[in-house]
Coordinates of C-alpha atoms and ligand atoms in Angstrom, one line a residue:
M256 CA 114.3 64.4 141.1
T257 CA 116.7 61.4 141.1
G258 CA 115.1 59.0 138.6
H259 CA 113.7 59.7 135.1
D260 CA 110.7 61.9 134.7
E261 CA 108.4 59.5 133.0
N262 CA 106.3 62.4 131.7
L263 CA 109.2 63.4 129.5
D264 CA 110.3 61.7 126.3
L265 CA 114.0 62.0 127.3
D266 CA 116.3 63.2 130.0
V267 CA 118.6 65.1 127.5
V268 CA 118.6 66.2 123.9
V269 CA 121.9 66.9 122.4
V270 CA 122.2 68.9 119.2
G271 CA 125.1 68.0 117.0
A272 CA 127.3 64.8 116.5
G273 CA 130.8 66.2 116.1
F274 CA 133.6 65.8 118.7
S275 CA 131.3 67.5 121.3
G276 CA 128.0 65.7 120.7
L277 CA 129.6 62.2 120.5
Y278 CA 131.5 62.6 123.8
M279 CA 128.5 64.2 125.4
L280 CA 126.3 61.2 124.5
H281 CA 128.9 58.8 125.8
R282 CA 129.1 60.6 129.1
L283 CA 125.3 60.9 129.6
R284 CA 124.8 57.3 128.8
G285 CA 127.3 56.5 131.4
L286 CA 125.1 58.3 133.9
G287 CA 122.2 56.2 132.8
L288 CA 120.4 59.2 131.2
R289 CA 117.9 58.7 128.3
T290 CA 119.7 60.8 125.7
R291 CA 119.1 61.5 122.0
V292 CA 121.4 63.3 119.6
I293 CA 119.9 65.2 116.6
E294 CA 122.3 65.8 113.8
R295 CA 121.8 67.6 110.5
A296 CA 124.3 65.5 108.6
P297 CA 123.7 61.9 107.5
S298 CA 126.6 60.7 109.7
V299 CA 128.9 61.7 112.6
G300 CA 131.9 64.0 112.4
G301 CA 130.6 67.6 112.4
T302 CA 133.4 69.8 111.1
W303 CA 135.1 66.7 109.7
Y304 CA 132.0 65.5 107.9
W305 CA 131.4 68.8 106.2
N306 CA 134.8 70.1 105.3
R307 CA 136.0 67.6 102.7
Y308 CA 137.8 70.1 100.5
P309 CA 141.2 69.2 99.0
G310 CA 143.9 69.7 101.6
A311 CA 141.7 69.8 104.7
R312 CA 143.5 68.7 107.8
C313 CA 143.9 69.8 111.4
D314 CA 146.4 72.4 112.6
I315 CA 146.8 71.0 116.1
E316 CA 149.0 67.9 116.1
S317 CA 147.0 64.7 115.7
I318 CA 148.4 63.3 119.0
D319 CA 146.7 66.2 120.8
Y320 CA 143.7 66.6 118.6
Q321 CA 142.0 63.4 119.8
Y322 CA 140.0 62.4 122.8
S323 CA 141.6 61.4 126.1
F324 CA 138.6 59.8 127.8
S325 CA 139.4 56.2 126.9
E326 CA 142.7 54.5 127.4
E327 CA 141.6 51.7 125.0
L328 CA 140.6 54.1 122.3
L329 CA 144.0 55.9 122.6
R330 CA 145.9 52.5 122.3
E331 CA 144.0 51.2 119.4
W332 CA 144.0 54.3 117.1
R333 CA 147.2 55.0 115.1
W334 CA 147.5 58.5 113.6
S335 CA 149.5 58.3 110.3
E336 CA 150.6 62.0 110.1
R337 CA 151.7 64.8 112.3
Y338 CA 148.6 66.7 111.1
A339 CA 145.9 64.2 110.1
A340 CA 143.9 64.9 107.0
Q341 CA 140.2 65.2 107.0
P342 CA 139.4 61.6 105.9
E343 CA 141.5 60.2 108.8
I344 CA 139.9 62.5 111.4
L345 CA 136.5 61.6 110.1
A346 CA 137.4 57.9 110.2
Y347 CA 138.5 58.3 113.8
L348 CA 135.1 59.9 114.7
E349 CA 133.3 57.1 112.9
H350 CA 135.4 54.6 114.8
V351 CA 134.5 56.3 118.1
A352 CA 130.8 56.2 117.2
D353 CA 131.0 52.5 116.4
R354 CA 133.3 51.5 119.2
F355 CA 131.0 53.1 121.8
D356 CA 127.9 52.1 119.9
L357 CA 126.7 55.7 119.8
R358 CA 124.8 55.7 116.5
R359 CA 121.7 54.0 117.9
D360 CA 120.9 57.1 119.9
I361 CA 121.6 59.6 117.1
T362 CA 118.9 60.8 114.6
F363 CA 120.7 61.7 111.4
S364 CA 119.7 64.0 108.5
T365 CA 117.6 66.0 110.9
S366 CA 117.9 69.6 112.1
V367 CA 116.6 71.0 115.3
T368 CA 114.5 74.0 114.3
S369 CA 113.3 75.2 117.7
A370 CA 113.8 74.7 121.4
V371 CA 111.4 76.2 123.8
Y372 CA 111.6 76.1 127.6
D373 CA 108.4 75.0 129.3
E374 CA 108.6 76.7 132.7
A375 CA 105.7 74.8 134.3
A376 CA 107.2 71.4 133.4
A377 CA 110.8 72.5 133.8
C378 CA 111.7 70.9 130.4
W379 CA 112.8 71.8 126.9
M380 CA 110.4 71.2 124.0
V381 CA 112.7 70.5 121.0
T382 CA 111.2 70.5 117.5
T383 CA 113.0 69.0 114.4
D384 CA 112.5 69.7 110.7
A385 CA 111.0 66.2 110.5
G386 CA 108.1 67.5 112.6
E387 CA 109.1 65.5 115.8
V388 CA 108.7 67.3 119.1
L389 CA 110.7 65.9 122.0
S390 CA 110.5 66.9 125.7
A391 CA 113.6 66.6 127.7
R392 CA 114.8 68.0 131.1
W393 CA 118.2 69.2 129.7
C394 CA 119.3 70.4 126.3
V395 CA 122.9 70.5 125.2
M396 CA 123.9 72.7 122.2
A397 CA 126.9 70.8 120.7
T398 CA 126.3 72.7 117.5
G399 CA 129.8 73.9 116.8
N400 CA 131.5 77.3 116.4
L401 CA 132.3 76.8 112.7
S402 CA 129.3 74.8 111.4
V403 CA 127.2 77.3 109.5
V404 CA 128.8 78.4 106.3
Q405 CA 128.7 82.0 105.1
P406 CA 126.9 81.7 101.8
P407 CA 128.4 83.5 98.7
R408 CA 126.4 86.8 98.4
I409 CA 127.8 87.8 95.0
P410 CA 125.3 88.9 92.4
G411 CA 124.9 86.7 89.4
L412 CA 125.8 83.4 91.0
D413 CA 122.7 81.8 89.6
S414 CA 123.8 82.6 86.1
F415 CA 127.0 80.7 86.4
R416 CA 127.3 77.8 83.9
G417 CA 130.0 76.0 85.7
R418 CA 130.0 74.4 89.1
W419 CA 130.5 76.2 92.4
L420 CA 131.4 74.7 95.7
H421 CA 131.9 75.9 99.3
T422 CA 134.8 74.4 101.3
G423 CA 132.5 74.1 104.4
E424 CA 129.9 72.1 102.5
W425 CA 132.0 70.0 100.2
P426 CA 130.2 67.2 98.4
T427 CA 130.7 63.6 99.7
E428 CA 131.3 62.3 96.2
P429 CA 134.7 63.0 94.7
V430 CA 135.1 66.3 92.8
D431 CA 137.5 66.1 89.9
L432 CA 139.2 69.4 89.4
A433 CA 141.9 68.0 87.1
G434 CA 142.3 70.0 83.9
K435 CA 139.8 72.5 85.1
R436 CA 140.0 76.3 85.3
V437 CA 139.3 77.1 88.9
A438 CA 138.8 80.3 90.9
V439 CA 139.3 80.1 94.7
V440 CA 137.7 83.0 96.5
G441 CA 139.1 83.5 100.0
T442 CA 142.5 83.1 101.6
G443 CA 141.7 82.1 105.2
S444 CA 142.8 78.6 106.6
S445 CA 140.5 76.8 104.2
G446 CA 141.7 78.6 101.0
I447 CA 145.3 78.3 102.1
Q448 CA 145.0 74.6 102.6
A449 CA 143.1 74.0 99.4
V450 CA 145.0 76.1 96.8
P451 CA 148.3 74.0 96.7
V452 CA 146.4 70.8 96.3
I453 CA 144.0 72.1 93.7
A454 CA 146.9 73.6 91.8
R455 CA 148.6 70.2 91.4
T456 CA 146.0 69.0 88.9
A457 CA 144.0 72.0 87.8
A458 CA 144.7 73.6 84.4
M459 CA 144.7 77.1 86.0
V460 CA 144.0 78.4 89.5
H461 CA 143.0 82.1 90.1
V462 CA 143.2 82.9 93.8
L463 CA 140.9 85.8 94.6
Q464 CA 142.4 87.4 97.7
R465 CA 140.8 90.3 99.6
T466 CA 143.1 90.1 102.7
P467 CA 146.5 88.3 102.8
N468 CA 147.0 86.0 105.7
Y469 CA 149.9 84.9 107.8
S470 CA 150.6 81.2 107.3
M471 CA 153.1 79.1 109.1
P472 CA 154.7 76.0 107.5
A473 CA 153.1 72.8 108.9
H474 CA 156.1 70.6 108.2
N475 CA 153.6 67.8 108.1
R476 CA 155.1 64.3 107.9
P477 CA 154.3 60.7 108.6
L478 CA 154.5 59.6 112.2
A479 CA 157.0 56.8 112.8
S480 CA 155.7 53.9 114.8
E481 CA 158.2 54.5 117.6
E482 CA 157.0 58.1 117.8
I483 CA 153.4 57.0 118.3
E484 CA 154.4 54.4 120.9
E485 CA 156.2 57.1 122.8
A486 CA 153.3 59.5 122.5
V487 CA 150.8 56.8 123.7
R488 CA 153.2 55.9 126.6
T489 CA 153.5 59.5 127.7
F490 CA 150.0 60.6 126.7
A491 CA 148.5 61.1 130.1
E492 CA 151.2 63.6 131.2
R493 CA 151.2 65.3 127.8
R494 CA 147.4 65.7 128.0
R495 CA 147.6 67.1 131.6
I496 CA 150.1 69.7 130.3
C497 CA 147.6 70.6 127.5
E498 CA 144.7 70.9 129.9
W499 CA 146.5 73.4 132.1
S500 CA 148.3 75.3 129.3
D501 CA 147.1 78.4 127.6
A502 CA 146.3 77.0 124.1
G503 CA 145.6 73.4 125.0
T504 CA 148.8 72.2 123.5
P505 CA 151.9 70.8 125.2
L506 CA 154.4 73.3 124.0
A507 CA 156.4 75.1 126.7
P508 CA 155.2 78.6 127.0
P509 CA 157.7 81.5 126.3
T510 CA 159.2 83.3 129.3
T511 CA 160.7 86.4 127.8
R512 CA 159.5 89.5 126.0
A513 CA 160.4 90.3 122.4
V514 CA 160.8 94.0 123.3
D515 CA 163.6 93.0 125.8
A516 CA 165.4 90.8 123.4
T517 CA 168.3 91.8 121.0
P518 CA 167.5 91.5 117.3
E519 CA 169.8 88.4 117.2
E520 CA 167.9 86.8 120.0
R521 CA 164.6 87.5 118.3
R522 CA 165.7 86.2 115.0
A523 CA 167.0 83.0 116.6
R524 CA 163.7 82.4 118.4
Y525 CA 161.6 83.0 115.2
E526 CA 163.8 80.8 113.2
E527 CA 163.5 78.1 115.7
G528 CA 159.8 78.4 115.6
W529 CA 159.6 78.5 111.8
K530 CA 161.7 75.3 111.7
R531 CA 159.4 73.6 114.2
G532 CA 156.4 74.7 112.2
G533 CA 152.7 74.7 113.1
I534 CA 150.3 77.4 114.1
S535 CA 152.4 78.5 117.1
S536 CA 155.6 78.9 115.1
L537 CA 155.9 82.5 115.9
S538 CA 153.4 83.0 118.7
F539 CA 155.3 80.9 121.2
A540 CA 158.5 82.8 120.8
F541 CA 157.8 85.6 123.3
T542 CA 155.3 86.5 126.0
D543 CA 154.3 89.9 124.5
M544 CA 153.2 88.7 121.1
F545 CA 149.5 89.4 121.6
T546 CA 149.7 92.3 123.9
D547 CA 152.3 94.6 122.4
E548 CA 152.2 96.0 118.8
V549 CA 155.9 96.4 118.7
A550 CA 156.5 92.8 119.7
N551 CA 153.9 91.6 117.2
G552 CA 155.5 93.8 114.6
Y553 CA 158.9 92.1 114.9
A554 CA 157.2 88.7 114.3
Q555 CA 155.3 90.3 111.3
D556 CA 158.5 91.5 109.8
F557 CA 160.0 88.0 110.0
A558 CA 156.9 86.4 108.5
R559 CA 156.8 88.9 105.6
E560 CA 160.5 88.2 105.0
Q561 CA 159.8 84.5 104.7
I562 CA 157.1 85.2 102.1
R563 CA 159.5 87.3 100.1
S564 CA 162.1 84.6 100.2
I565 CA 159.7 82.0 99.0
V566 CA 157.7 83.8 96.3
H567 CA 159.8 84.6 93.2
D568 CA 157.7 87.4 91.8
P569 CA 158.2 90.5 94.0
R570 CA 154.8 92.0 93.2
T571 CA 153.0 88.7 94.1
A572 CA 155.1 88.4 97.3
E573 CA 154.1 92.0 98.2
L574 CA 150.4 91.3 97.7
L575 CA 150.7 88.1 99.7
S576 CA 152.2 90.0 102.6
P577 CA 149.8 90.7 105.4
T578 CA 149.8 93.9 107.5
H579 CA 147.5 93.0 110.4
H580 CA 148.8 91.9 113.8
I581 CA 149.7 88.2 113.7
G582 CA 147.0 86.1 115.4
T583 CA 144.2 88.7 115.4
K584 CA 142.9 86.8 112.4
R585 CA 143.3 83.1 112.9
T586 CA 146.8 82.2 111.9
C587 CA 147.0 79.6 109.1
T588 CA 149.3 76.7 108.6
D589 CA 150.1 75.3 105.2
T590 CA 151.9 72.9 103.1
G591 CA 153.5 74.7 100.2
Y592 CA 151.0 77.6 100.1
F593 CA 153.4 80.4 99.2
E594 CA 155.5 78.1 97.0
T595 CA 152.4 77.5 94.9
Y596 CA 152.6 81.0 93.6
N597 CA 155.8 80.1 91.7
R598 CA 153.8 77.7 89.5
D599 CA 152.8 78.9 86.0
N600 CA 149.2 77.7 86.5
V601 CA 148.5 79.9 89.6
E602 CA 147.6 83.5 89.6
L603 CA 146.9 85.8 92.5
V604 CA 144.1 88.3 91.9
D605 CA 144.0 91.2 94.3
V606 CA 140.3 91.8 94.8
R607 CA 140.9 94.5 97.3
T608 CA 142.1 96.9 94.6
D609 CA 140.1 95.3 91.8
P610 CA 136.9 94.1 93.6
I611 CA 134.5 91.3 92.5
V612 CA 131.6 92.9 90.8
E613 CA 129.5 89.9 89.7
I614 CA 129.4 86.3 88.7
T615 CA 128.7 85.9 85.0
P616 CA 127.8 82.7 83.1
D617 CA 131.5 82.2 82.3
G618 CA 133.2 83.1 85.5
I619 CA 133.9 86.1 87.7
R620 CA 133.9 89.7 86.7
T621 CA 136.0 92.1 88.7
R622 CA 135.9 95.9 88.2
D623 CA 138.8 95.6 85.6
R624 CA 138.5 92.2 84.1
Q625 CA 136.7 89.0 83.4
I626 CA 138.1 85.7 84.7
D627 CA 136.6 82.7 82.8
V628 CA 136.5 79.5 84.9
D629 CA 134.9 76.1 85.0
V630 CA 134.6 75.9 88.9
I631 CA 134.4 78.5 91.7
V632 CA 135.5 77.3 95.1
F633 CA 134.2 79.6 97.8
A634 CA 136.6 79.5 100.8
I635 CA 134.8 82.4 102.5
G636 CA 134.3 81.0 105.9
F637 CA 131.5 80.7 108.5
D638 CA 128.9 82.6 110.5
A639 CA 131.1 81.6 113.5
I640 CA 130.5 81.2 117.2
T641 CA 126.9 82.2 117.3
G642 CA 125.7 81.2 113.8
A643 CA 124.4 77.7 114.7
L644 CA 122.6 78.9 117.8
A645 CA 121.0 81.9 115.9
E646 CA 119.6 79.5 113.3
I647 CA 117.5 77.7 116.0
D648 CA 114.4 79.4 117.4
L649 CA 115.6 79.2 121.0
R650 CA 113.2 80.5 123.6
G651 CA 113.9 80.6 127.4
R652 CA 111.9 81.8 130.3
D653 CA 108.9 84.1 129.4
G654 CA 109.3 83.2 125.8
V655 CA 112.5 85.4 125.5
R656 CA 114.4 84.5 122.3
L657 CA 118.1 83.9 122.4
R658 CA 118.4 86.0 119.3
D659 CA 116.9 89.0 121.2
A660 CA 118.8 88.3 124.4
W661 CA 122.1 88.3 122.4
A662 CA 121.2 91.1 120.0
E663 CA 124.2 93.1 121.1
G664 CA 126.4 90.0 121.3
P665 CA 126.4 86.8 123.2
Q666 CA 126.0 86.8 127.0
T667 CA 127.0 83.7 129.0
Y668 CA 128.3 82.6 132.4
L669 CA 131.5 80.6 131.8
G670 CA 130.6 80.1 128.2
L671 CA 128.4 77.2 129.5
Q672 CA 125.0 78.7 130.2
T673 CA 123.0 81.9 129.6
A674 CA 120.7 83.5 132.0
G675 CA 117.0 83.0 131.4
F676 CA 117.6 79.7 129.7
P677 CA 117.6 77.1 132.5
N678 CA 119.1 73.6 131.8
L679 CA 120.4 74.8 128.4
F680 CA 124.1 74.0 128.0
L681 CA 126.6 75.3 125.4
I682 CA 129.7 73.3 124.5
T683 CA 132.6 75.7 123.9
G684 CA 130.2 78.6 124.0
P685 CA 131.2 82.3 123.7
G686 CA 133.0 83.4 126.9
S687 CA 135.1 80.3 127.0
P688 CA 138.6 79.7 125.5
S689 CA 136.9 77.8 122.6
V690 CA 138.2 78.9 119.3
L691 CA 141.5 80.1 120.7
S692 CA 142.4 76.7 122.0
N693 CA 142.9 73.1 120.9
M694 CA 139.2 72.5 120.8
V695 CA 139.2 68.9 121.6
V696 CA 140.8 69.7 125.0
S697 CA 138.2 72.4 125.6
I698 CA 135.3 70.2 124.4
E699 CA 136.2 67.4 126.8
Q700 CA 136.5 69.9 129.7
H701 CA 133.0 71.3 128.9
V702 CA 131.4 67.9 128.3
D703 CA 132.8 66.7 131.6
W704 CA 131.6 69.8 133.4
V705 CA 128.1 69.5 132.0
A706 CA 127.8 65.7 132.7
D707 CA 129.1 66.2 136.3
C708 CA 126.7 69.2 136.8
I709 CA 123.7 67.1 135.7
D710 CA 124.8 64.2 137.8
R711 CA 125.2 66.4 140.8
L712 CA 121.7 68.0 140.3
R713 CA 120.2 64.5 140.3
A714 CA 122.1 63.4 143.3
D715 CA 120.9 66.5 145.1
G716 CA 117.3 65.9 144.0
L717 CA 117.1 69.0 141.9
D718 CA 115.7 69.7 138.4
T719 CA 117.2 72.9 137.1
I720 CA 120.3 75.1 137.0
E721 CA 120.8 78.5 135.4
P722 CA 123.2 81.4 136.0
T723 CA 122.1 84.6 137.8
L724 CA 122.2 87.7 135.7
E725 CA 124.7 89.3 138.0
A726 CA 127.2 86.3 137.7
Q727 CA 126.8 86.5 133.9
Q728 CA 127.4 90.2 133.7
A729 CA 130.4 89.9 135.9
W730 CA 131.7 87.0 133.8
M731 CA 131.3 89.0 130.5
R732 CA 133.1 92.0 132.1
H733 CA 135.9 89.7 133.2
V734 CA 136.1 88.2 129.7
D735 CA 136.2 91.7 128.2
E736 CA 138.8 92.9 130.7
L737 CA 141.1 90.1 129.8
A738 CA 140.7 90.7 126.1
Q739 CA 141.0 94.5 126.0
P740 CA 144.7 94.8 126.7
T741 CA 145.4 92.3 123.9
L742 CA 145.5 92.9 120.2
Y743 CA 142.6 90.5 119.4
P744 CA 139.7 93.1 119.5
R745 CA 141.5 95.3 117.0
A746 CA 141.2 93.2 113.8
T747 CA 138.5 92.4 111.4
S748 CA 137.9 88.7 111.6
W749 CA 135.3 86.0 112.2
Y750 CA 136.4 86.2 115.9
L751 CA 134.6 89.5 116.0
G752 CA 131.8 88.6 113.7
T753 CA 132.9 91.3 111.2
N754 CA 132.7 88.8 108.3
I755 CA 128.9 88.6 108.5
P756 CA 126.8 91.6 107.4
G757 CA 124.8 93.0 110.3
K758 CA 126.5 91.0 113.1
P759 CA 127.4 93.0 116.2
R760 CA 131.2 93.6 116.5
V761 CA 132.1 91.9 119.7
F762 CA 135.1 89.9 120.9
N763 CA 134.1 87.4 123.6
V764 CA 136.5 84.6 123.7
Y765 CA 138.2 83.9 127.1
V766 CA 141.9 84.8 126.3
A767 CA 143.6 83.9 129.5
G768 CA 144.0 80.3 128.5
C769 CA 142.7 76.8 129.0
G770 CA 144.4 76.3 132.4
P771 CA 143.2 79.4 134.1
Y772 CA 139.7 78.9 132.7
R773 CA 139.6 75.3 133.9
Q774 CA 140.6 76.6 137.3
E775 CA 137.8 79.2 137.3
C776 CA 135.2 76.5 136.3
D777 CA 136.5 74.1 139.0
D778 CA 136.4 76.9 141.6
V779 CA 132.8 77.7 140.8
V780 CA 131.8 74.0 141.4
A781 CA 133.9 73.8 144.6
A782 CA 132.0 76.9 145.9
G783 CA 128.7 75.1 145.4
Y784 CA 128.0 76.2 141.9
R785 CA 128.7 79.9 142.7
G786 CA 126.8 82.2 140.4
F787 CA 124.2 79.6 139.5
V788 CA 120.7 79.0 140.8
R789 CA 119.8 75.4 141.3
G790 CA 116.3 74.5 141.9
Ligands
FAD808 P1 131.1 70.6 115.0 O1 132.2 69.6 114.6 O2 131.0 71.8 114.2 O3 129.8 69.8 115.1 C1 128.6 70.4 115.2 C2 127.5 69.6 114.6 O4 126.2 70.1 114.9 C3 127.6 69.6 113.0 O5 127.7 68.3 112.5 C4 126.2 70.2 112.6 O6 125.7 69.6 111.4 C5 125.4 70.0 113.8 N1 124.3 71.0 113.9 C6 124.4 72.3 114.0 N2 123.2 72.9 114.1 C7 122.3 71.9 114.1 C8 120.9 71.8 114.2 N3 120.2 73.0 114.3 N4 120.3 70.7 114.1 C9 121.0 69.5 114.0 N5 122.4 69.5 113.9 C10 123.0 70.7 114.0 N6 140.0 73.0 115.9 C11 141.1 72.7 116.5 O7 141.2 72.8 117.7 N7 142.2 72.2 115.7 C12 142.1 72.1 114.4 O8 143.1 71.6 113.8 C13 140.9 72.4 113.8 N8 140.8 72.4 112.4 C14 139.6 72.8 111.8 C15 139.6 72.7 110.4 C16 138.4 73.1 109.8 C17 138.3 72.9 108.3 C18 137.4 73.7 110.5 C19 136.2 74.2 109.8 C20 137.5 73.7 111.9 C21 138.6 73.3 112.6 N9 138.7 73.3 113.9 C22 139.9 72.9 114.6 C23 137.6 73.7 114.8 C24 136.6 72.5 114.8 O9 135.3 73.0 114.5 C25 136.6 71.9 116.2 O10 137.9 71.4 116.5 C26 135.7 70.7 116.5 O11 135.7 69.8 115.4 C27 134.3 71.1 116.8 O12 133.5 70.0 117.2 P2 132.0 70.3 117.7 O13 131.4 68.9 117.9 O14 132.0 71.2 118.8 O15 131.3 71.1 116.5
N01_809 O1 137.3 81.1 106.7 P1 137.9 82.6 107.1 P2 138.0 79.8 106.6 N1 135.0 88.3 98.5 O2 136.7 83.4 107.5 C1 137.5 85.9 102.3 C2 139.1 76.9 111.0 N2 139.8 76.1 109.9 O3 137.0 78.7 106.2 O4 139.7 88.5 105.4 C3 136.3 88.0 98.6 O5 139.1 82.5 107.9 C4 138.0 86.5 103.5 O6 138.6 87.8 103.2 P3 138.7 89.0 104.4 C5 140.0 78.0 111.5 O7 139.6 78.3 112.8 C6 141.0 75.6 110.3 O8 139.2 79.9 105.7 O9 137.3 89.0 105.1 N3 136.8 87.3 99.7 C7 139.0 85.5 104.0 O10 140.2 85.6 103.3 C8 139.7 79.1 110.5 O11 140.0 80.4 111.0 C9 141.7 74.9 109.4 O12 139.0 90.2 103.7 C10 136.0 87.0 100.7 C11 138.3 84.2 103.6 O13 137.3 84.5 102.6 C12 138.2 79.0 110.4 O14 138.0 77.5 110.4 C13 141.3 74.9 108.0 C14 134.6 87.3 100.6 C15 137.5 83.5 104.7 O15 138.4 83.1 105.7 C16 137.6 79.6 109.2 O16 138.5 79.4 108.1 C17 140.1 75.5 107.7 C18 134.1 87.9 99.4 N4 132.8 88.2 99.3 C19 139.4 76.2 108.6 N5 134.0 86.9 101.8 C20 143.0 74.4 109.8 O17 144.0 74.6 109.1 C21 135.0 86.3 102.5 N6 136.2 86.4 101.8 C22 143.1 73.5 110.9

């Protein structure tokens, strides 16, 4: 099949209009494919549409957290800060949508509820909550890894007389927290970004912490125009380094082990990183950070020492000091988070020793006390990685449901496709570097791979592609073998799904890095799509 199949409504349906879906649409259009994007939100942006909470910003430098596919786009957009805030990233994605005239092929305020593979016609039947049914040869899930919020499951929420908000579904109209008594539940990246900003104007902020987290100083600052000029001038080379790096960032990787260094050498490296700031402040100091408990422990000691030096009250500092291995829960970056606990209007509540019992009309009741508040901010995270896929009734060959096929955890080949679901593509799916990388770099790689794959199918006069079960099983073993020697599988975190009741505990992010992964994907293509069946 080289032209369009006129029996089908479309060539491709793409679900989601964040960084992934927008670029996917642009690429597919370039191939002359009839494409429609379905997006739940009323506009583009994905993560950056939904997460409008105070303090939301990226933790990968803005220069690297942008598309690379268009030289003109790169030249005309000017990032104002080292780490752009949510409104600026959203404005960037809106600009992309307008500049490439993408909106006319996006159906907004509409959710895909089911996608069923019709084997006889070799197409996907995609149904939306507006009752529309679309047939398309290919279906791309650009639904995001962090796009389905974990709802608060605390009894009594309905009785609360104040207002409650979730950071991941923050309202579009301004929320005025000035002079209010606010409780923030959760101290992951969202809570850690939000607390310092809320504390500036709120009357009182109670931070309800279950697990303390490591947070590195962002050292955010405005970008000087010469700096931007230089970044644009050197962007192509910088991006190439990102693409072949481990984390999708341009930082030179470490070359020595912490366990071989003297205490003085270690301290010097950690201090250097802390001064540089950002998510990799400590993780780029030594090679053994994520594989050796002792090495990780040195960095932990340094991080805890920083907390003690910032936070005046020793008991609060102690409660804020994490004990898990750095990086096994996503490391946070902040602007003045620990300093905020020196304010008179901020209180840390340890809900590990004094757990939340219920929400009452006036606030939150823990086992030992009542905390009266006007607003509760839930910064309690997401049903990550598989949440958005699980919400859709996805059925492949023989009516098999993805939910059932993945009951013990997700199964993919390269994180791009799953056996039994022909022509269904996942952008940054499980089994790829995804959430352990600069996601824009990973997204562009996946989108390009998928677009090239479809283009090649058409050129070869073929209709379908899907992985063999053997290739998929071997890939998942490979992903697991890479992960097992590291510290990642040992934590409790959304990486493993342990934050969601009933979710299987599995770690299936490809940990060997963006560069090695890219090479594996390229090799598969060079070997004639090894491990896939094309038909
Ligand atoms: P998303 O942006 O999540 O977009 C998916 C879209 O699909 C959403 O708009 C959603 O509404 C839509 N959708 C889902 N299901 C359906 C359905 N059934 N029907 C219709 N539409 C649907 N990553 C980094 O690399 N660096 C960072 O600094 C960084 N900061 C982050 C900050 C926050 C607050 C969060 C939550 C995440 C952050 N991430 C970061 C991860 C971020 O999610 C990715 O970088 C990136 O934005 C993902 O883009 P995406 O298009 O793949 O997914
Ligand atoms: O969510 P999280 P997030 N009672 O799951 C606590 C990206 N992101 O939205 O650890 C009390 O990390 C929970 O406690 P515990 C980034 O990838 C990036 O903050 O389960 N507490 C934890 O403290 C990030 O990792 C940025 O014990 C409860 C917190 O809520 C991912 O998105 C900014 C609770 C949830 O932390 C998710 O971050 C924001 C309960 N019932 C997000 N339930 C950047 O900086 C949960 N918790 C770029």
